Each structure stands twice: as structure tokens, then as C-alpha cells.
PDB file of C-alpha atoms and ligand atoms in Angstrom:
ATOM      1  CA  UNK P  17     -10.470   1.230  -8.168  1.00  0.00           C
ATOM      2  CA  UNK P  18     -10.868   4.363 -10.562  1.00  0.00           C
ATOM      3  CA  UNK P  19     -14.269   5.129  -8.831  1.00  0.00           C
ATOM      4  CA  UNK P  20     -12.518   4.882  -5.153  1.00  0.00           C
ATOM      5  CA  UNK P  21      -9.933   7.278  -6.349  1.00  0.00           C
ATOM      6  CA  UNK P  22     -12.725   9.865  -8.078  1.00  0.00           C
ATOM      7  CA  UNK P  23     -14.459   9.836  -5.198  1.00  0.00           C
ATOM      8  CA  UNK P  24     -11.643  10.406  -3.157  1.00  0.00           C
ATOM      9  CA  UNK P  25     -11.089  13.372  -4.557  1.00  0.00           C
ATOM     10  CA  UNK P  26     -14.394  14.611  -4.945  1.00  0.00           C
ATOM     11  CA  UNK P  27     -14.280  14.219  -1.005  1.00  0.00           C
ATOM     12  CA  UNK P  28     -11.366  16.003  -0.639  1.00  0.00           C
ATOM     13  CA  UNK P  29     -12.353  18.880  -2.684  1.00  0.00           C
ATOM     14  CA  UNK P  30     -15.120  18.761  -0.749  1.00  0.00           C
ATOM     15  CA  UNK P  31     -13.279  18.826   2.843  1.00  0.00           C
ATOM     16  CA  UNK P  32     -10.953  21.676   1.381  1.00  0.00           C
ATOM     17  CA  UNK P  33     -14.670  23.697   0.910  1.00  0.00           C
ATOM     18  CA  UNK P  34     -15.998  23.209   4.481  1.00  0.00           C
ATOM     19  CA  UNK P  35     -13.167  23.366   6.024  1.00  0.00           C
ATOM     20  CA  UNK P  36     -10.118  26.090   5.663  1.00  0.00           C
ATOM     21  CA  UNK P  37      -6.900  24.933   5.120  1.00  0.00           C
ATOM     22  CA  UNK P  38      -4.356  23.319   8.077  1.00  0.00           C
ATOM     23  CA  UNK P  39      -1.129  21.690   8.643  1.00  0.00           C
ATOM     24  CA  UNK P  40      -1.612  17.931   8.623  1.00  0.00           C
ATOM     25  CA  UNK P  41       1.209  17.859  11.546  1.00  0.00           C
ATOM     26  CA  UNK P  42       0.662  21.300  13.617  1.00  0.00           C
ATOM     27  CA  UNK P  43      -2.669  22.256  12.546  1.00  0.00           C
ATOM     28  CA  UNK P  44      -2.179  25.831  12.217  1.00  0.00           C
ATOM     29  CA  UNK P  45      -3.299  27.629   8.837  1.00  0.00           C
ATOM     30  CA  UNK P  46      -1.569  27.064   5.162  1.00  0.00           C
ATOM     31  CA  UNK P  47      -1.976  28.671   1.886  1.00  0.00           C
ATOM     32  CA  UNK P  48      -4.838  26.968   0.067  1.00  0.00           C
ATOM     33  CA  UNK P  49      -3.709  23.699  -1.848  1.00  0.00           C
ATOM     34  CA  UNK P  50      -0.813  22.818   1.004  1.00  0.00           C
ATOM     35  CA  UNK P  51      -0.991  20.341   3.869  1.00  0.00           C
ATOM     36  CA  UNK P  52       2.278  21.523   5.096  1.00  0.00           C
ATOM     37  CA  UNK P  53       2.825  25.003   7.235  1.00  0.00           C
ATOM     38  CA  UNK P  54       6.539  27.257   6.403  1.00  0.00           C
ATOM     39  CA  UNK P  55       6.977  25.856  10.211  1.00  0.00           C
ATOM     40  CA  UNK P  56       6.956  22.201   9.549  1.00  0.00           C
ATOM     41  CA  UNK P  57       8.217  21.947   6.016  1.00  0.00           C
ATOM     42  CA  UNK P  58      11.101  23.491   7.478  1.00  0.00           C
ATOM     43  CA  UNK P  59      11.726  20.669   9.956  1.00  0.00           C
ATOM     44  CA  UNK P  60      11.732  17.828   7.127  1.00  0.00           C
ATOM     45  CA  UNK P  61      14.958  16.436   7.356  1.00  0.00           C
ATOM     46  CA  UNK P  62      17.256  16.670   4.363  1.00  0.00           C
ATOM     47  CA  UNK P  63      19.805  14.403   3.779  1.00  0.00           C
ATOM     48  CA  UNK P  64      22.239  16.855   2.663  1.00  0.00           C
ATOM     49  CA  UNK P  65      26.215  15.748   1.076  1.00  0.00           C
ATOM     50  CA  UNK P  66      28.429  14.275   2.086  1.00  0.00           C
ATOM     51  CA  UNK P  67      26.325  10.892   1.223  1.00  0.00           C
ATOM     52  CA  UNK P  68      27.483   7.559  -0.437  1.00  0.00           C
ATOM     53  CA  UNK P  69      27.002   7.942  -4.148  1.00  0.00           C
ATOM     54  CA  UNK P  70      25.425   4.880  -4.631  1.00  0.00           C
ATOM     55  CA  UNK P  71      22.704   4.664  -1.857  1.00  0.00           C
ATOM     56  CA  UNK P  72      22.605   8.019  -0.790  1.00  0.00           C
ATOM     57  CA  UNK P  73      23.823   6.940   2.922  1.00  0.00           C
ATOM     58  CA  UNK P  74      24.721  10.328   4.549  1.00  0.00           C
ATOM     59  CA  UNK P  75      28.278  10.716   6.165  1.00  0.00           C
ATOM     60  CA  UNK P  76      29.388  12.732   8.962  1.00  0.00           C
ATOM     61  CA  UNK P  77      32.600  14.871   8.070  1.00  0.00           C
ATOM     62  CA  UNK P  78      34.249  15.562   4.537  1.00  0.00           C
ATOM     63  CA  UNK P  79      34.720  13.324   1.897  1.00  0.00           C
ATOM     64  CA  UNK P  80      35.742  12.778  -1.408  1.00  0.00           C
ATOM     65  CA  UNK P  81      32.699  12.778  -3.951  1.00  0.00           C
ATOM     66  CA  UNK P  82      33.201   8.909  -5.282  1.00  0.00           C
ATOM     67  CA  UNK P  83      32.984   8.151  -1.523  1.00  0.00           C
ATOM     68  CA  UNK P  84      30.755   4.336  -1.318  1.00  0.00           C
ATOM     69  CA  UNK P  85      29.351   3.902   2.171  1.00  0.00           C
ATOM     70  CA  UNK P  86      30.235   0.246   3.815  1.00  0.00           C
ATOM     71  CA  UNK P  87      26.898  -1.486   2.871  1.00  0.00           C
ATOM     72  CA  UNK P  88      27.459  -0.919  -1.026  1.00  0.00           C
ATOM     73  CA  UNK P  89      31.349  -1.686  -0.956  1.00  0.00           C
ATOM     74  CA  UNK P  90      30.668  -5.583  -1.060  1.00  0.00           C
ATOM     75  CA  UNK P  91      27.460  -5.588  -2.835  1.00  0.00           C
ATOM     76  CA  UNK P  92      26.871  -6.140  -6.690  1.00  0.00           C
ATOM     77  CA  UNK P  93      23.905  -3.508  -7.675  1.00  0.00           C
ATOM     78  CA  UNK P  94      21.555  -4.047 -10.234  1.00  0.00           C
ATOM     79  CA  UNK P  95      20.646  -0.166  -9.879  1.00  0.00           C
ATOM     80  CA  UNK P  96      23.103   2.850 -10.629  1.00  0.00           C
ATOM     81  CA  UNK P  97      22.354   4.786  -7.839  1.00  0.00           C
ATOM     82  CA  UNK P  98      19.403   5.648  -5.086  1.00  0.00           C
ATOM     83  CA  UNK P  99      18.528   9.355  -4.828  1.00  0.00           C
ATOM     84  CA  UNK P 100      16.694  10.443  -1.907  1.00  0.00           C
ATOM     85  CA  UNK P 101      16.361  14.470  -1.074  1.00  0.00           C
ATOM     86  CA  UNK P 102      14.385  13.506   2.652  1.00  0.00           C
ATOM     87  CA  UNK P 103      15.754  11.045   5.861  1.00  0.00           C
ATOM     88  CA  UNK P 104      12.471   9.056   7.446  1.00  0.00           C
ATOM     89  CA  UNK P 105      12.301  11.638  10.610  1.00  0.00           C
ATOM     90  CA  UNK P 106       9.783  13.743  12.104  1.00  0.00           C
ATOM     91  CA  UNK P 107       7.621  15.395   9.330  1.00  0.00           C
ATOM     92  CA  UNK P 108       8.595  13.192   7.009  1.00  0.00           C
ATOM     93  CA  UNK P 109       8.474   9.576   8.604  1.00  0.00           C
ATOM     94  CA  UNK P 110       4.790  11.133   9.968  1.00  0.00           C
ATOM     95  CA  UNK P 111       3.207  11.936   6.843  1.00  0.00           C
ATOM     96  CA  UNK P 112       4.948   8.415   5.010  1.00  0.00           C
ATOM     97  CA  UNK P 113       3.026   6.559   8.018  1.00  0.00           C
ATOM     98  CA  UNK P 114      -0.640   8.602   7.732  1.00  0.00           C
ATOM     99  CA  UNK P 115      -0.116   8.106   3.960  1.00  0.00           C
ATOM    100  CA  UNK P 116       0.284   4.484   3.895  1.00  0.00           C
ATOM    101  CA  UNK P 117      -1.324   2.968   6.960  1.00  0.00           C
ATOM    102  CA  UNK P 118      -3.751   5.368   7.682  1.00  0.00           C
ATOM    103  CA  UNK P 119      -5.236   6.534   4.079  1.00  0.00           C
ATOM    104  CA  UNK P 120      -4.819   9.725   4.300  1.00  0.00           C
ATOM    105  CA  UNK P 121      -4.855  10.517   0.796  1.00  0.00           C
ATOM    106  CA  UNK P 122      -4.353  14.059   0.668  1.00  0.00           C
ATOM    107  CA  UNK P 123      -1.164  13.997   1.659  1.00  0.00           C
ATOM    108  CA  UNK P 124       0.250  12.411  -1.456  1.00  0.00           C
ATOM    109  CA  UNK P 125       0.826  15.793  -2.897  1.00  0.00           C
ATOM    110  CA  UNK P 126       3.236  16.594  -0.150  1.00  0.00           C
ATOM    111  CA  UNK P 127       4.892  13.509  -0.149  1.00  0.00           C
ATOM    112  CA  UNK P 128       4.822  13.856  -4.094  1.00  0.00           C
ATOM    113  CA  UNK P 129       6.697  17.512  -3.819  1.00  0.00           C
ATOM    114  CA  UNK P 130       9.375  15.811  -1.495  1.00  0.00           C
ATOM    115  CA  UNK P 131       9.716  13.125  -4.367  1.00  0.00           C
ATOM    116  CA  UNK P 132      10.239  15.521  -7.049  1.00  0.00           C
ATOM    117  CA  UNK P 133      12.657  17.681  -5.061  1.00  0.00           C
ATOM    118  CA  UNK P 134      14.899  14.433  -5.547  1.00  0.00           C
ATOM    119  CA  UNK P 135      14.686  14.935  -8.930  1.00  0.00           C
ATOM    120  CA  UNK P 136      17.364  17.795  -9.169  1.00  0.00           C
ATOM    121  CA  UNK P 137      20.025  15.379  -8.431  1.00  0.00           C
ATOM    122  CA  UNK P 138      23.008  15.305 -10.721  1.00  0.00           C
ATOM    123  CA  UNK P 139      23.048  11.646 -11.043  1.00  0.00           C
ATOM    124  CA  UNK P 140      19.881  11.573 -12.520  1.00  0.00           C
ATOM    125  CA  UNK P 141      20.380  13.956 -14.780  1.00  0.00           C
ATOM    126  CA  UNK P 142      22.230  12.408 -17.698  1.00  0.00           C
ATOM    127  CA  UNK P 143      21.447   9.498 -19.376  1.00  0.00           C
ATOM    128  CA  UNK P 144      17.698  11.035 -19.562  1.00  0.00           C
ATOM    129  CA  UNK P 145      14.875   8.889 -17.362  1.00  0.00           C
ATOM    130  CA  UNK P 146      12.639   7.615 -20.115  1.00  0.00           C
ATOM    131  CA  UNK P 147      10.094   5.617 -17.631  1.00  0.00           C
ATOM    132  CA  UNK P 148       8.694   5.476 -14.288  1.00  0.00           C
ATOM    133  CA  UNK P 149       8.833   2.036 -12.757  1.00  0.00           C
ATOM    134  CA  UNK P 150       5.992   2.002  -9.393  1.00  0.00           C
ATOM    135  CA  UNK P 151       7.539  -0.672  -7.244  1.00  0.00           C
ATOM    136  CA  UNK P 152       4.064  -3.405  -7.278  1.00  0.00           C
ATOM    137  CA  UNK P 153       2.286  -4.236  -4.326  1.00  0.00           C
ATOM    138  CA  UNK P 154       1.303  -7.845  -3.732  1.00  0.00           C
ATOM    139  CA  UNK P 155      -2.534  -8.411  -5.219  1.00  0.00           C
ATOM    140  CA  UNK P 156      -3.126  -9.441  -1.596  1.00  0.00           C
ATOM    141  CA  UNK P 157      -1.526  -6.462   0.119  1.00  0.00           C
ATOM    142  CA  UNK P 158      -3.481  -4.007  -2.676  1.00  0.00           C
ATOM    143  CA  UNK P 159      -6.634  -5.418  -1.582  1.00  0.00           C
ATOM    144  CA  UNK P 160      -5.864  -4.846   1.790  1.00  0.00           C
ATOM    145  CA  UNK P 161      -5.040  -1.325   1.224  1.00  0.00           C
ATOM    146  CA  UNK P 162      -7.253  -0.196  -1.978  1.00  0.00           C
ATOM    147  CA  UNK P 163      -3.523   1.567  -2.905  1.00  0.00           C
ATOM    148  CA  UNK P 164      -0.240   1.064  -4.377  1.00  0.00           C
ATOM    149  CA  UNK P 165       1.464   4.463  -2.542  1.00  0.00           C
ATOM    150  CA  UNK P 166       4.490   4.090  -5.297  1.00  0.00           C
ATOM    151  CA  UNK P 167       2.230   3.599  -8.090  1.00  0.00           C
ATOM    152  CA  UNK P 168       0.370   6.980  -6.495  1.00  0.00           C
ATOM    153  CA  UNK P 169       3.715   9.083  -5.954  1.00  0.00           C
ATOM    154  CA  UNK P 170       5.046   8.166  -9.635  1.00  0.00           C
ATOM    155  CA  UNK P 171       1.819   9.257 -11.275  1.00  0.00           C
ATOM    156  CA  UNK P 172       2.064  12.417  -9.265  1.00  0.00           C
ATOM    157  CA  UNK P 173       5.549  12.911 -10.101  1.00  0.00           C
ATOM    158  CA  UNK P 174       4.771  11.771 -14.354  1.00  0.00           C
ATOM    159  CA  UNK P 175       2.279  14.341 -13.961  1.00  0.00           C
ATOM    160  CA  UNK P 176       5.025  17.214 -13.029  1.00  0.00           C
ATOM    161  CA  UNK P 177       7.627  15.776 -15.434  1.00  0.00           C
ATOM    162  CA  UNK P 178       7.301  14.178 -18.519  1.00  0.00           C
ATOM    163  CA  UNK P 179       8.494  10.736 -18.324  1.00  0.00           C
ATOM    164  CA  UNK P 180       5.478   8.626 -18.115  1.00  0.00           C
ATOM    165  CA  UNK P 181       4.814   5.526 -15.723  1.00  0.00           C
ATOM    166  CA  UNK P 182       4.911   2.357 -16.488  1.00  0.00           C
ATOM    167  CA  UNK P 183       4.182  -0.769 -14.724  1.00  0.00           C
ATOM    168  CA  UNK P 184       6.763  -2.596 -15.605  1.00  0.00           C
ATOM    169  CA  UNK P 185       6.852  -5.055 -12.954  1.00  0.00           C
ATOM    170  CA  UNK P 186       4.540  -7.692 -11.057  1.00  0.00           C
ATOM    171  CA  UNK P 187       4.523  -8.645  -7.466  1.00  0.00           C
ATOM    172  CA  UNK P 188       3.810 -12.352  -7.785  1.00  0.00           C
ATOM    173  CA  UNK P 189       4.609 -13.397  -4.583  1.00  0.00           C
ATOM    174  CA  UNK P 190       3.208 -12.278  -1.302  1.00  0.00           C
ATOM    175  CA  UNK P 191       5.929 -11.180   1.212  1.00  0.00           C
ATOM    176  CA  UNK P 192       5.872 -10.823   4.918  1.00  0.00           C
ATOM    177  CA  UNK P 193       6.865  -7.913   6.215  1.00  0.00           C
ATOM    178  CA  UNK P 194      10.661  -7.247   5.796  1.00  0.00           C
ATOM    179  CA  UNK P 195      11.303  -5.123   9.191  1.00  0.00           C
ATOM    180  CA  UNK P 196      12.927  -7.868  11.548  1.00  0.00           C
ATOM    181  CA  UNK P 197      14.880  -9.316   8.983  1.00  0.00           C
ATOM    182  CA  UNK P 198      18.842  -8.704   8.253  1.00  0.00           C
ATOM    183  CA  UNK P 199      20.035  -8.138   5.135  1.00  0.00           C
ATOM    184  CA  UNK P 200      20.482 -11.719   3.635  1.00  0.00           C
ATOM    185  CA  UNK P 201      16.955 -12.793   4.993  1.00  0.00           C
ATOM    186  CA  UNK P 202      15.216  -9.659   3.527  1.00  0.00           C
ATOM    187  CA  UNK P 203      16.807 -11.169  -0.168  1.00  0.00           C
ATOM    188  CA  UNK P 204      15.622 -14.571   0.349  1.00  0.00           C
ATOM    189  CA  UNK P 205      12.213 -13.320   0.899  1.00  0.00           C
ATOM    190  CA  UNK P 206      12.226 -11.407  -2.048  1.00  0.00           C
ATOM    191  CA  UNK P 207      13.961 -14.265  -3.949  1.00  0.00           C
ATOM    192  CA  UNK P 208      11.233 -14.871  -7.383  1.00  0.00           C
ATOM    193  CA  UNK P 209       9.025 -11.927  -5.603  1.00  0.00           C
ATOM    194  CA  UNK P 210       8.663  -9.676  -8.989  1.00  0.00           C
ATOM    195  CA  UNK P 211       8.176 -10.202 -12.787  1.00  0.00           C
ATOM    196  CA  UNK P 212       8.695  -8.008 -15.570  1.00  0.00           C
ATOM    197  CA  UNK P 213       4.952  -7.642 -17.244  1.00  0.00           C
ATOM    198  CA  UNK P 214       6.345  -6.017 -20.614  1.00  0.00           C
ATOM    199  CA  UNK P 215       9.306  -7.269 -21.785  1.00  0.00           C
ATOM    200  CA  UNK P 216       9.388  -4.947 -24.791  1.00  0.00           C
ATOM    201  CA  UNK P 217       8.639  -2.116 -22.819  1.00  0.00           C
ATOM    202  CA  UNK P 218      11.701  -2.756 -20.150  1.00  0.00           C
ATOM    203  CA  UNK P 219      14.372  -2.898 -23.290  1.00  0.00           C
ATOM    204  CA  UNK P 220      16.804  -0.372 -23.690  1.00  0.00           C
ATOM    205  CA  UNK P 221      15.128   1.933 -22.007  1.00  0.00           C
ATOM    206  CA  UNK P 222      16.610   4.172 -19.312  1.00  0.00           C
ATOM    207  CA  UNK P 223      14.444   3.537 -15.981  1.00  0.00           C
ATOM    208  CA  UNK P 224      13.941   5.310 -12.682  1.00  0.00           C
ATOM    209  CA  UNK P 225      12.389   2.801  -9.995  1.00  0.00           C
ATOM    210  CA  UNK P 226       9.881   4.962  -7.867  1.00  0.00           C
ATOM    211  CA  UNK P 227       8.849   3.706  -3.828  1.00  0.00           C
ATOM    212  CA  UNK P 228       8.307   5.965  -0.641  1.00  0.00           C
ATOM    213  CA  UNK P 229      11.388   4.890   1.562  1.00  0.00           C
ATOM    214  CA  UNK P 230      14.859   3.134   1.018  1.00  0.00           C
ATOM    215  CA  UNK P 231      15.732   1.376   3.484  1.00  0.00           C
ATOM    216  CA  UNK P 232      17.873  -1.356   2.636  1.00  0.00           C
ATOM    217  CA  UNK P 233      17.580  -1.102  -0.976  1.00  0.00           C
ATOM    218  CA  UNK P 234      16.594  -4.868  -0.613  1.00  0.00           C
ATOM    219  CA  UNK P 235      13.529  -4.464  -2.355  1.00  0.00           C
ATOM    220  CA  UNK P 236      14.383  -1.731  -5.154  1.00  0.00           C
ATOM    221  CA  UNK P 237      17.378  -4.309  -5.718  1.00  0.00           C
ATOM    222  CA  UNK P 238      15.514  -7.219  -6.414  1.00  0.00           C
ATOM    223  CA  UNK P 239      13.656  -4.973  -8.857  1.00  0.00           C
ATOM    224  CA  UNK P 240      16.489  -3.695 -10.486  1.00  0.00           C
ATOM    225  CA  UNK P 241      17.770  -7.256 -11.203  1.00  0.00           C
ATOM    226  CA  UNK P 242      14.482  -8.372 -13.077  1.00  0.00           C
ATOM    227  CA  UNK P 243      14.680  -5.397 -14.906  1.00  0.00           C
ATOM    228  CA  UNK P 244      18.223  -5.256 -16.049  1.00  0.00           C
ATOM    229  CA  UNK P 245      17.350  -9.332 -16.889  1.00  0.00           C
ATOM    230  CA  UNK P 246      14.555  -8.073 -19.282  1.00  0.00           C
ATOM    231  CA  UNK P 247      17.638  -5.771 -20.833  1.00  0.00           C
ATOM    232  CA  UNK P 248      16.706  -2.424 -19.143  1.00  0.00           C
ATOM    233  CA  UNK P 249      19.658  -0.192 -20.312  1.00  0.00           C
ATOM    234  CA  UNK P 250      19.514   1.359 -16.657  1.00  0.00           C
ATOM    235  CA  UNK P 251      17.394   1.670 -13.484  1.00  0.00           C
ATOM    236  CA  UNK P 252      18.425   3.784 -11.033  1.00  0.00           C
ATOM    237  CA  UNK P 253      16.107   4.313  -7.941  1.00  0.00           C
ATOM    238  CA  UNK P 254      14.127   7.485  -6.673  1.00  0.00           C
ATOM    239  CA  UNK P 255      12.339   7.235  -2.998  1.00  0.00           C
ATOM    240  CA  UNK P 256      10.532  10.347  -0.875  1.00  0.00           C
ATOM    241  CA  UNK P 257      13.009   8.955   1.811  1.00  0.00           C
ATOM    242  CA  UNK P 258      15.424   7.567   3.519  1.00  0.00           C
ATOM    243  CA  UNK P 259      14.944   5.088   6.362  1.00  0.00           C
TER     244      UNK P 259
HETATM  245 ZN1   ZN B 315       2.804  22.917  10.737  1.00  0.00          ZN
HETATM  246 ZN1   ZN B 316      25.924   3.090   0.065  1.00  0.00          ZN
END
């Protein structure tokens, strides 16, 4: 998999030689080393307070800062909170997609910047993240793809700011996709889905779950509770976006 990744690169370096840079979504010229014109980075959607402290749900009007949107209110979290700076719209939803589905590669480094905007937020600040937790991919579904796109954003993101990754967890069980289902279906198909790999590793340790969207929280949940069951002091979740 190292070699498909090398030569990646070498490919893209190549690409950036022949041909001058462009916006991935508009096409019109960047600054070397950007996929992203002032024009479209400027339409990615922030989700910007008032937003539910524990999921990051924006809210319409003013609130209080404890505010905890209706989803979280009955629900027992295994994580402390999920930061997200980006909702899944336009630019952002687009280049998520193209990442994922369509391999294009290069634009991990934008989707990598969004990631690490997140990484200003307060609630993250203090404890200290120590590790970064890729959620897995399914051997299956990594096959498929040749990529895990967490496991590629967090290394990005290590890369920019100290804490290092670590694959903490194992996808043991293959999952069909999660999109139809409601909330209590989407946690019975995740039900025995991940493993913690190191033990040791996991304990005490202050962790910051890494994925590309939130949606639910269904899956970084069911993560959080094998982690906090292997004694992680914390995990608290960090996604490019919002669904
Ligand atoms: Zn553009
Ligand atoms: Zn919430």
C-alpha cells in the first residue's frame, strides 16, 4: 500500500509540473500548492456558534453556551464532545465526495486544512490530545478503496501538530452502508463492529477520534465506547464536517 501511496505522489508532483495550478471546483488559477481558489474557499460553509456543545449541532438564534441540542439530551456519550469547523455543503460536501469515492487524492490537503482549522476549538484545548485515533475501515471496504480517508486526514493533521496517530482500533466487522438507517438501526449495525488493537496504548491517554463527516455520531460513538472500555481517559471526536 506504501508503493500505491509513493507513487501517488510522484504522479501528482508530476501533474502539478505539466500542468499549472486550478481550482478542483471552479477551475480557475490558484497559488501553487492549493486546490482551492480565494472564490471557493470562501463559500465552504462554516458552522459558526451558536452550536450544541456536545455534537456541534448548529442553532438558529441566541443561546446560552451549555446549550445541548435535542439528539444529545437523551443520549449517554462515550465521547466529550464532536468539533467540526465545516457543514457537508457545496465546496465542502464536493471535495469529501471526489476524495472518497472518486480517489482524488490531492485533495486531502484541503480537506486536511479544513480538519485542522477545527483544531482551534476551546474544547479541545485543555486536557491536551495525546493521540490520534483514524476511525478503521473494514479490511473488505479498504480493499475496495486502496484507502482509509481518516487514517489519511489524521496523518496529515499529526504531521501539522504533534500528537501522533495511532491505530488504536479494528474494524472487525463489515457494515452495510449506514445512510437509510435511523438512529437505533445505525447502533445495531455497529453493535461488536470495532476492537481496540493496543490495549496499553488506549490507557489513560487523552484521545481525539479523527473521520471526514459526523453525521450521527453513530459511528464515532461506538468507537468511543470501545475505547473508554480499554480505559481511555478521554476521546473526544474531530471530523472535516458536518453532515
Ligand atoms: Zn474556485
Ligand atoms: Zn448535540
Amino acid at each position: 500500500m506504501k508503493t500505491a501511496h509513493a507513487l501517488r505522489q510522484a504522479g501528482e508532483g508530476l501533474l502539478a509540473l505539466l500542468y499549472p495550478p486550478h481550482c478542483a471546483s471552479c477551475s480557475a488559477g490558484t497559488a501553487s500548492g492549493t486546490h482551492l481558489c480565494a472564490g471557493c474557499a470562501a463559500e465552504a460553509k462554516e458552522n459558526v456558534a451558536p452550536f450544541c456543545q456536545r455534537c456541534s449541532q448548529p442553532f438558529e438564534g441566541a443561546l446560552d453556551a451549555g446549550f445541548t441540542c435535542a439528539n444529545c439530551a437523551d443520549r449517554e456519550f462515550h465521547f466529550d464532545c464532536a468539533v467540526t469547523r465545516y457543514l457537508s455543503r457545496g465546496v465542502v460536501r464536493e471535495f469529501i465526495h471526489r476524495f472518497k469515492y472518486d480517489r482524488h487524492f490531492y485533495l486531502r490537503h484541503t480537506l486536511a486544512g479544513w480538519l485542522a482549522e477545527g483544531l482551534a476549538d476551546e474544547r479541545l484545548r485543555a486536557p491536551a490530545c495525546e493521540a490520534l485515533v483514524p476511525v478503521p475501515l473494514h479490511a473488505a471496504r479498504f480493499r475496495e478503496r486502496d484507502f482509509n480517508q481518516a487514517e489519511v486526514l489524521a496523518e496529515l493533521l499529526a504531521r501539522r501538530t504533534g500528537p501522533p496517530v495511532l491505530r488504536a482500533l479494528r474494524r472487525i466487522r463489515y457494515t452495510s452502508t449506514q445512510t437509510r438507517l435511523d438512529r437505533a438501526q445505525r447502533m445495531e449495525n455497529l453493535r461488536d463492529a470495532f476492537r481496540v488493537r493496543h490495549s496499553a496504548a488506549v490507557h489513560s491517554r487523552h484521545l481525539l477520534l479523527i473521520d471526514d463527516v459526523f453525521t450521527t455520531g453513530s459511528t464515532v460513538e461506538e468507537c468511543a465506547r470501545v475505547l473508554c472500555g480499554a480505559g481511555a481517559a478521554s476521546v473526544r471526536v474531530l471530523t472535516v464536517a458536518r453532515g
